[in-house]
Amino acid sequence: MASAGRLDEAAADPAARATIGIDVGGTFTDFVLALPERQLVFHKEPSTPKDPSMAVHLGLKHLVDAHPALREARTRIVHGTTLALNAVLQHKVADIALVVSRGNRDVLEIGRARLPSSFDIHVAKERPIVPRDRILEIGGRTDADGIVMSRPGEAELDDLCARIRALGVGAVAITLLNSYVDATLERELVTAIAARLPDLLITSSSSVWPEIREFERTVVACINAQVHPLMEDYLATLAQRVDGAGITAALQLTSSSGGMLSVHSARARPIETMLSGPASGATAAAKLAKAQGIGSALTFDMGGTSADIAVIVDGVLEFTTTSRIGELPLMMPVVGVSSIGAGGGSIVSVDAHGIIKVGPESAGANPGPVAYGLGGIRPTVTDCYLVLGLIDPDGFLGGRIRLDKARAEVALQEVADRLNLPSAAHAAEAAISVATAQMATDLFKLLALKGHEPTTQVLMPFGGAGPTHANLLAEEAGLAGVAVPPAAATFCALGAALADVRRDFVAALGHARLIGLGDRLWDNWATLESEAKAWLAGEGIAILSQDLEYAADMRYAGQAHNLMVTVPASARTARDVSAVAQAFHQAHEAIYGFREDDAAIEIVAQRLSIIGRVPTFELPRTVAASRAGGHLRTRKVFHGGAWVEARVVRREELGSGTWLDGPLIVEQSDTTTWILPGWRLAADEVGVLNIERSR
């Protein structure tokens, strides 16, 4: 599918005449091509799980064949992937060794000394990320003030490297006590090991994320080391695949913070790509929400495997440092994306007690849903959509894949029989209702934790199944409305193409009182600014401008948990401590409902984000509607326990200003939008489909 858009001529980048955004998902790999002749092209390619780079190659080759000028154009490719994330979740990572200060060998075993479930006497303790027999001690230690207390000798270093060599690992992580205060010892150890084992991939905790909390910092270093060999191999293969597609391109990767990095930075810190795919879509949604004047919004990314959400306030995404990868804490700042339920490939089943379940197991790209005809025998959410009449079996992916509705009905009839329901359609609706209720429950919990009111939120769906399910979730959760963005099915790829260069930096303070820090507060931010600007200059990516964003982890004295608070740049410029304190009081009151203006404030860490703004492009404009809804036709949809007649329209037929009442289906080549009875749709000039309750 192609649609005309206008590149921003003022932001024309002479180093890149075309931009390709790529998002590698579990079921499909998505592409968005921004051409210099002011055109956007969207493409979906079935993912190839055994070799994700093959789908990238096939998709690029399709784009090059369709647009031969790409062979000569200077092209920039921005690539998002959850390859590292999936490897960690599936325990398919490299074996590594961990080097720690003597006496700290049990840092992973002890963890936070908490049970996974406090009220379950049968719960098993989670497995440490690195087995104890691969954790090696060495006599190097820094005290809490950053003073080196002891250094390992040459003989001890020789012995350490001999033990690493004997373990046969391809990577090693180093976490020495208090290295977040001063990284001197870790840097010396990296140099010593590299001299003795030059082929070994080495990760030091201070080079990845130098923040207080020994357990969390050790986990971050270990994850980085575990995915390091995988990402090295993938990026090397990816470069070959790009060359094989007949295109010469500068390659960048998106990051978990919603920005992008050079391949060099991604290779050094592959952990930064862990949540890059979901973060890209959320970033694009935030930009669109700001442009549309939507104050409170929730992104809703529903692909083949899961449904994820993130919170947007005044066009700005909420970040978190308390995300988890499975059972592992990831304390680096990332876009606050949370999983709330099933995806299109999630499997529908009935348990031994006769209760219908949706997910968490997914059919993935292969064998995929039953209707794909690739060997899948268990029905999925996509099969439910098909049986309910929400999607056209002949129009899936623009007709590239013909869905077998009869097979889906047979599979769902087995579910209906086990539930004593009269038809496959009843079983499909039951499964969708269960999935939607679970999403709404998780949504309520997340919003309550963040202090947000559901009734003020606008849902911004994307991913292949997001627009299909969004109105169902908005109805169940009582949300204000839905805004379906253009190119919704390839929105994460669009987000990659729109991503700015970004990286986050931290300076840990321990438990310092804000009022007593004096010049140290401003000196720390000055140091972070210098580091950030040096990093950005070394990325070699053409930018238009750069921005700095300031934040701090703060709490009232005596509290056990911190709040990450945005600090106004004006406070940093004016060196105004009271403005920093005021930002914390306001954030605390917004979340917890109270503030203590007279209480002492502790500042645990200072943060800085640098953003390099890259040339961008505008979304295509739609013409005003010449007649309401274009060529309307109808299709029967099973809703509320009965078949209803729903109007069907192609998305490209919806001009700006179109108003249509549900029940309504809006079809496009890569997704379908379902508008419920009692709701109505309005299309605007940039192609956003606004769905709200009928008045």
XYZ file of C-alpha atoms in Angstrom, residues 29-481:
453
model
C 8.110 -7.710 9.957
C 6.900 -4.226 9.075
C 8.430 -1.618 6.758
C 7.777 2.072 6.174
C 9.651 3.776 3.330
C 9.847 7.566 3.140
C 10.921 8.527 -0.374
C 12.421 11.870 -1.436
C 9.601 12.379 -3.922
C 7.278 12.915 -0.930
C 5.783 9.475 -0.783
C 5.282 6.992 2.048
C 5.159 3.273 1.300
C 4.029 0.616 3.800
C 4.816 -3.088 3.567
C 4.406 -6.201 5.747
C 6.483 -9.376 5.412
C 5.839 -12.618 7.356
C 8.542 -12.940 10.005
C 11.127 -15.713 9.818
C 11.747 -16.680 13.470
C 14.709 -18.970 12.755
C 16.539 -16.109 11.038
C 14.819 -12.726 11.594
C 17.204 -11.017 9.174
C 15.758 -13.049 6.277
C 12.392 -11.289 6.593
C 14.269 -7.977 6.601
C 16.078 -9.033 3.424
C 12.856 -10.108 1.687
C 11.044 -6.909 2.660
C 13.905 -4.682 1.524
C 14.131 -6.576 -1.755
C 10.399 -6.033 -2.289
C 10.815 -2.288 -1.708
C 13.857 -2.072 -3.985
C 12.108 -4.013 -6.767
C 9.079 -1.723 -6.472
C 11.237 1.426 -6.275
C 14.447 0.854 -8.301
C 15.675 4.364 -7.467
C 16.602 3.017 -4.022
C 19.579 1.249 -5.602
C 21.144 4.649 -6.234
C 19.656 6.628 -3.352
C 21.465 7.433 -0.127
C 19.286 5.556 2.310
C 19.016 5.450 6.076
C 17.591 2.313 7.683
C 16.302 2.487 11.260
C 15.689 -0.986 12.606
C 13.738 -2.037 15.714
C 13.802 -5.556 17.064
C 12.898 -7.579 20.137
C 15.471 -10.251 19.287
C 17.421 -9.693 22.518
C 14.233 -9.530 24.586
C 12.904 -12.805 23.197
C 16.260 -14.504 23.781
C 16.202 -13.527 27.469
C 12.551 -14.516 27.950
C 13.128 -17.891 26.280
C 16.465 -18.474 28.071
C 18.253 -18.750 24.720
C 21.187 -16.540 25.645
C 24.945 -17.066 25.680
C 26.679 -18.671 28.641
C 28.712 -16.017 30.420
C 31.023 -15.621 33.389
C 30.506 -12.949 36.035
C 33.418 -11.297 37.833
C 32.658 -9.714 41.225
C 34.547 -8.259 44.176
C 35.708 -10.842 46.686
C 32.936 -11.608 49.171
C 30.137 -10.630 46.765
C 29.749 -13.951 44.969
C 26.160 -14.453 46.150
C 24.838 -11.135 44.843
C 22.495 -12.906 42.390
C 21.441 -15.638 44.814
C 20.488 -13.111 47.490
C 18.891 -10.669 45.063
C 16.410 -8.516 46.972
C 15.744 -11.320 49.500
C 12.094 -11.408 48.440
C 9.884 -14.332 47.491
C 8.226 -14.106 44.048
C 4.890 -14.640 45.806
C 4.760 -13.894 49.527
C 1.592 -15.931 50.182
C 2.432 -19.072 48.191
C 4.235 -21.632 50.367
C 4.935 -23.794 47.318
C 6.578 -21.095 45.228
C 10.013 -21.939 43.840
C 12.848 -19.450 44.009
C 13.692 -18.048 40.601
C 16.847 -19.315 38.946
C 19.812 -16.886 39.115
C 20.680 -15.329 35.778
C 24.242 -16.738 36.073
C 24.932 -20.058 37.884
C 27.155 -19.743 40.950
C 29.891 -21.929 39.434
C 30.424 -19.263 36.748
C 30.717 -16.376 39.205
C 34.360 -15.569 39.877
C 35.735 -13.395 42.677
C 38.695 -11.049 42.482
C 40.403 -8.812 45.008
C 39.409 -5.430 43.632
C 37.225 -3.109 45.649
C 36.180 0.544 45.902
C 34.604 1.984 49.037
C 31.347 3.945 49.163
C 33.232 7.235 48.660
C 34.916 6.024 45.460
C 38.331 5.394 47.012
C 40.128 2.293 45.686
C 40.768 -0.032 48.635
C 42.533 -2.876 46.802
C 43.689 -3.854 43.327
C 44.292 -7.336 41.940
C 47.901 -8.247 41.163
C 49.183 -9.618 37.869
C 49.225 -13.189 39.142
C 45.616 -12.910 40.290
C 44.618 -11.483 36.910
C 46.380 -14.352 35.118
C 44.540 -16.852 37.302
C 41.200 -15.108 36.688
C 41.630 -15.231 32.909
C 42.685 -18.883 33.075
C 39.451 -19.696 34.930
C 37.387 -17.724 32.403
C 39.100 -19.581 29.559
C 38.389 -22.920 31.241
C 34.683 -22.112 31.448
C 34.553 -21.781 27.652
C 32.283 -18.732 27.668
C 32.064 -16.144 24.897
C 31.325 -13.155 27.096
C 31.958 -11.903 30.616
C 30.261 -9.346 32.855
C 32.136 -7.345 35.506
C 30.426 -5.836 38.554
C 32.726 -4.574 41.282
C 31.373 -3.117 44.506
C 30.633 0.615 44.449
C 31.828 0.998 40.848
C 28.857 3.313 40.262
C 30.750 5.907 42.351
C 34.075 5.491 40.559
C 34.610 3.196 37.571
C 38.417 3.206 37.681
C 38.818 -0.377 38.885
C 36.308 -1.790 36.405
C 38.026 0.000 33.517
C 41.405 -1.369 34.633
C 39.968 -4.879 34.844
C 38.428 -4.630 31.369
C 41.818 -3.598 29.964
C 43.628 -6.439 31.759
C 41.171 -9.138 30.633
C 41.042 -7.837 27.056
C 44.854 -8.014 26.841
C 44.815 -11.655 27.930
C 41.615 -12.773 26.174
C 41.308 -10.538 23.091
C 38.384 -12.471 21.535
C 36.205 -12.238 24.641
C 33.221 -9.849 24.701
C 33.429 -7.857 27.948
C 30.691 -5.876 29.698
C 31.390 -3.724 32.743
C 28.462 -2.543 34.862
C 29.764 1.022 34.979
C 29.885 1.262 31.186
C 26.293 0.040 30.839
C 24.448 1.686 33.730
C 26.415 3.074 36.739
C 23.598 3.338 39.261
C 23.381 2.418 42.940
C 21.823 -0.983 43.853
C 24.325 -3.804 43.441
C 21.822 -6.519 42.507
C 20.018 -4.535 39.793
C 23.278 -3.192 38.362
C 24.685 -6.730 38.235
C 21.570 -8.010 36.444
C 21.816 -5.255 33.815
C 25.487 -6.057 33.176
C 24.740 -9.790 32.928
C 21.840 -9.322 30.486
C 24.020 -7.113 28.305
C 26.779 -9.756 28.292
C 24.333 -12.596 27.586
C 22.812 -10.976 24.493
C 26.114 -9.487 23.293
C 27.204 -12.492 21.139
C 23.682 -12.896 19.743
C 23.426 -9.260 18.682
C 26.968 -9.253 17.271
C 26.070 -12.198 15.031
C 22.679 -10.745 14.108
C 24.027 -7.328 13.167
C 26.760 -8.909 11.041
C 24.180 -11.071 9.247
C 21.827 -8.122 8.920
C 24.510 -6.070 7.156
C 24.945 -8.888 4.647
C 21.202 -9.159 4.120
C 20.929 -5.415 3.478
C 23.743 -5.581 0.930
C 22.097 -8.616 -0.672
C 18.874 -6.677 -1.152
C 20.670 -4.348 -3.543
C 20.683 -1.290 -1.317
C 23.477 0.768 0.187
C 22.368 2.192 3.488
C 23.463 3.630 6.805
C 22.024 1.363 9.494
C 20.774 2.517 12.902
C 18.846 0.695 15.625
C 15.998 1.932 17.763
C 16.336 1.834 21.532
C 14.137 1.063 24.532
C 13.919 4.776 25.305
C 12.173 5.469 22.003
C 15.220 6.947 20.257
C 17.808 5.462 17.952
C 21.491 4.566 18.144
C 24.321 3.880 15.750
C 25.278 0.251 15.179
C 28.484 0.967 17.101
C 26.545 2.017 20.212
C 24.107 -0.868 19.866
C 26.979 -3.333 19.696
C 28.578 -1.904 22.821
C 25.296 -1.839 24.785
C 22.855 -4.243 23.090
C 20.646 -4.153 26.182
C 19.473 -0.742 24.965
C 17.640 -2.463 22.080
C 15.724 -4.788 24.416
C 12.307 -3.065 24.136
C 13.008 -1.093 20.985
C 10.089 -2.321 18.884
C 7.265 -1.434 21.309
C 9.026 1.814 22.267
C 9.111 2.970 18.633
C 5.360 2.680 18.218
C 4.742 4.485 21.494
C 7.087 7.285 20.422
C 5.227 7.765 17.131
C 1.911 7.774 19.010
C 3.178 10.462 21.393
C 4.187 12.677 18.481
C 0.805 12.172 16.842
C -1.093 12.801 20.100
C 0.768 16.080 20.584
C 0.029 17.158 17.009
C -3.652 16.224 17.426
C -3.993 18.062 20.727
C -4.871 14.902 22.654
C -3.984 15.531 26.292
C -4.320 12.086 27.886
C -3.754 9.028 25.726
C -2.899 5.352 25.942
C -1.031 3.566 23.202
C -2.432 0.119 22.387
C -0.006 -2.035 20.435
C -1.689 -5.347 19.640
C 0.348 -7.548 17.365
C 0.601 -11.291 16.928
C 1.853 -12.206 20.406
C 0.699 -9.643 22.959
C -1.068 -6.342 23.575
C 1.038 -3.571 25.105
C 0.152 -0.112 26.386
C 2.000 3.049 27.374
C 0.775 6.285 28.937
C 1.020 9.689 27.216
C 0.470 12.929 29.141
C 0.438 16.209 27.185
C 2.186 14.557 24.250
C 4.994 13.174 26.428
C 5.529 9.480 27.089
C 5.941 8.270 30.639
C 9.263 6.562 31.334
C 10.079 4.040 34.022
C 13.154 2.581 35.691
C 11.249 -0.284 37.289
C 10.398 -2.412 34.253
C 11.018 -6.143 34.285
C 12.107 -8.685 31.698
C 10.387 -11.814 32.889
C 11.461 -11.990 36.541
C 14.507 -9.776 36.055
C 14.607 -6.072 36.990
C 15.712 -3.618 34.296
C 16.527 -0.364 36.090
C 17.539 1.566 32.975
C 15.054 4.261 31.871
C 12.758 2.891 29.168
C 9.426 3.891 27.668
C 6.856 2.616 30.157
C 5.369 -0.114 27.963
C 3.350 -2.737 29.839
C 1.800 -5.931 28.529
C -1.927 -6.192 29.250
C -3.013 -9.300 27.376
C -3.342 -11.324 24.238
C -2.324 -10.723 20.641
C -3.824 -11.880 17.368
C -1.884 -15.133 17.536
C -2.769 -15.918 21.175
C -4.276 -19.382 21.475
C -7.826 -19.965 22.704
C -8.246 -23.032 24.927
C -10.521 -24.580 27.542
C -8.920 -25.832 30.749
C -9.764 -28.944 32.768
C -12.392 -27.004 34.728
C -14.249 -25.904 31.607
C -12.977 -22.321 31.739
C -12.034 -20.569 28.508
C -8.511 -19.147 28.351
C -6.864 -16.800 25.866
C -3.039 -16.937 25.789
C -0.375 -16.571 26.982
C 0.808 -19.165 24.453
C 0.928 -17.846 20.888
C 0.842 -19.577 17.527
C 3.380 -17.044 16.228
C 4.162 -16.705 12.539
C 4.447 -20.440 12.011
C 2.173 -22.372 12.203
C 0.136 -19.261 13.000
C -3.664 -19.166 13.313
C -5.689 -22.125 12.067
C -7.017 -19.993 9.202
C -3.497 -19.538 7.808
C -3.480 -23.186 6.712
C 0.152 -23.652 7.782
C -0.467 -26.504 10.208
C -1.995 -24.671 13.158
C -4.746 -26.689 14.831
C -5.576 -24.561 17.886
C -7.771 -21.498 17.343
C -6.396 -18.006 17.990
C -7.783 -14.516 18.452
C -7.361 -13.922 14.699
C -9.510 -16.990 14.004
C -12.134 -15.454 16.316
C -12.120 -12.188 14.364
C -12.592 -14.157 11.151
C -15.480 -16.281 12.422
C -17.193 -13.204 13.880
C -17.069 -11.551 10.457
C -14.747 -8.735 11.504
C -12.095 -9.492 8.888
C -12.468 -10.475 5.245
C -10.858 -13.866 4.459
C -10.049 -12.708 0.920
C -8.612 -9.302 1.859
C -6.066 -10.220 4.557
C -2.780 -8.381 3.920
C -4.244 -6.964 0.741
C -5.095 -10.456 -0.501
C -1.540 -11.815 -0.147
C -2.772 -14.385 2.372
C -6.186 -16.016 1.919
C -7.660 -17.088 5.219
C -9.572 -20.378 5.533
C -12.724 -19.460 7.450
C -14.065 -23.022 7.384
C -11.008 -24.336 9.234
C -11.291 -21.615 11.837
C -14.964 -22.473 12.375
C -14.149 -26.167 12.873
C -11.467 -25.338 15.445
C -13.731 -22.938 17.337
C -16.660 -25.367 17.193
C -14.559 -27.742 19.300
C -14.247 -24.949 21.868
C -17.998 -24.319 21.656
C -18.732 -28.008 22.237
C -16.578 -28.063 25.379
C -18.367 -24.953 26.683
C -21.845 -26.139 25.637
C -22.260 -23.121 23.375
C -24.520 -23.312 20.288
C -21.988 -22.285 17.612
C -18.410 -21.446 16.710
C -19.401 -17.771 16.596
C -20.595 -17.933 20.209
C -17.243 -19.454 21.218
C -15.370 -16.778 19.288
C -17.311 -13.989 20.983
C -16.755 -15.607 24.389
C -13.000 -15.733 23.755
C -12.890 -12.107 22.633
C -14.923 -11.070 25.697
C -12.491 -12.878 28.024
C -9.467 -11.334 26.322
C -11.024 -7.856 26.480
C -11.987 -8.189 30.147
C -8.459 -9.260 31.042
C -7.034 -6.284 29.143
C -9.384 -3.892 30.924
C -8.492 -5.328 34.339
C -4.767 -4.930 33.713
C -5.401 -1.471 32.280
C -7.230 -0.340 35.427
C -4.411 -1.568 37.653
C -1.772 0.221 35.600
C -3.668 3.530 35.508
C -4.359 3.369 39.251
C -0.655 2.904 39.971
C 0.151 5.944 37.847
C -2.656 8.122 39.202
C -4.645 8.436 35.945
C -8.415 8.391 35.390
C -9.618 5.895 32.705
C -12.568 8.024 31.562
C -10.242 10.798 30.334
C -8.036 8.519 28.227
C -8.081 8.252 24.437
C -6.865 4.897 23.120
C -4.394 5.061 20.200
C -4.269 1.547 18.682
C -1.727 0.149 16.279
C -0.278 -3.187 15.278
C -2.160 -5.589 13.042
C -4.906 -6.328 15.591
C -4.945 -3.034 17.524
C -7.587 -1.194 15.439
C -9.773 -4.319 15.347
C -9.867 -4.681 19.121
C -9.561 -1.051 20.266
C -13.256 -0.131 20.355
C -14.014 -3.325 22.287
C -11.465 -2.350 24.934
C -12.636 1.282 25.045
C -16.205 0.098 25.639
C -15.186 -2.378 28.354
C -12.885 0.056 30.173
C -15.072 3.155 29.798
C -12.407 5.136 27.945
C -13.100 8.524 26.372
C -12.580 7.370 22.808
